[in-house]
Amino acid sequence: MADFAFDIKDQALAEEGLRQIEWAERDMPVLRGIRARFAAERPLEHMRIAACLHVTSETANLMHTLRVGGAEVALCASNPLSTQDAVAAALVTEFGVAVHAICGEDDDTYYRHINAVADLRPHITMDDGADVIGVIHATRRELIDGVIAGTEETTTGVLRLRAMEADGVLGFPVIAVNEAQTKHLFDNRYGTGQSTVDGIIRATNVLLAGRMVVVAGYGWCGRGIAERARGMGAHVTVLEVDPLRALQAVMDGFRVSTMAEAAPHGDVFCTATGDKDVIRGEHFDVMKDGAIVANAGHFNVEIDVPALRERAVGVSAPRPSIEQFTLADGRSICLLAAGRLVNLSAAEGHPASVMDMSFANQALSVEYAVRHAEELENRVYVVPPAIDDEIARLKLAAMNIAIDVLSDEQRRYLSSWTEGT
Ligand code: ADE
């Protein structure tokens, strides 16, 4: 019986959750190696960590690693629809993590759970979307002085934290895990790419081959989605506001357009911009009958869902994760996962193999923050390049892939400006 507070769906699901956690663990060799070292060194002894992450089997492996490193850990969800309830149960009963998360929780419960995690009086915060940091800075300011550092997993969260830093209101240092190359080059591109297409297919069972898929945003996530949709035979149109990225999309072989132009033609729309109001009322007005609309950005602001509701004369739920809105002219538009992260709401999020690197960055960044607490200022820091290199090296080794090593002469050549052709 757990001797700490928690709030989950059902403790009886723990055995099923444990099997899922063990299945993910098979594909997380870098994190397993870190865990083995943490077991010997206990670098997080006496640390209290408040984490707000998607409660998945991959996250459970990170939580286990932090516990083995000596930390006391509380965990809430970073999205109301992404919690795997069986995993939450196993975390409580098998790993001693104080989980406050239930799949499908309403907004009040979501924030109550964030506050419950903040009640731990954390030394370290760990965020996926800056919600714990946001709540601590907005309403739990008495906790700020006790926090050594935070970590942040997402592009969206890092943008917010940099805005806080620029306004001089960031109350403690934060390590931007998202900025690590071994994070965004893999998790955002291959993880989001695969899991978003997976979510759209699980929700709809639509055939992508021959369909027109419109991807809004050509950051690393958008690129991943566009590449994977193309790989399944879709005709992919990319929308991007940044001219450099738009040009890259053109030269990567995608059609580049505007939402106004693409709206009447798309079969499947997916947003991954990080910004609000990307698909709006005027776009719904011209979409094809049966158009499918989904979001892969962190917050549910990219699709103007209220505008869709306003236009609807009827709503039905033909399958889980689909709301089919019938409009006055008889067309229907299918919204997936209520406009929330489709890859975590309608599928299981990124595969373990890619979360292995993201969460290795989390674990090593926490260790770094604890060891360097005295030196850090109230700023947003990138993950130290040595950690990035180490994770890439460990991942290659786990994949049994050897790479060449520079000779002394080659190294000298690269650092010299006198040696010519
Ligand atoms: N973000 C995206 N995919 C994830 C996963 N599988 N676990 C935790 N966070 C995620």
XYZ file of C-alpha atoms and ligand atoms in Angstrom, residues 54 56 58-59 128 343-344 348-350 355 359, ligand 1:
22
model
C 2.696 12.449 -20.846
C 3.210 6.717 -20.915
C 8.289 5.452 -21.881
C 7.861 8.160 -19.254
C 6.504 19.018 -21.271
C -0.286 11.175 -31.674
C -0.781 10.854 -27.923
C 0.612 5.932 -27.949
C 3.007 8.808 -28.599
C 6.506 8.339 -29.894
C 12.061 8.506 -26.271
C 14.622 10.860 -21.669
N 5.898 12.697 -26.138
C 5.706 12.146 -27.342
N 5.666 10.806 -27.257
C 5.826 10.486 -25.953
C 5.868 9.260 -25.249
N 5.749 8.088 -25.843
N 6.048 9.333 -23.921
C 6.165 10.533 -23.309
N 6.140 11.707 -23.913
C 5.969 11.697 -25.238
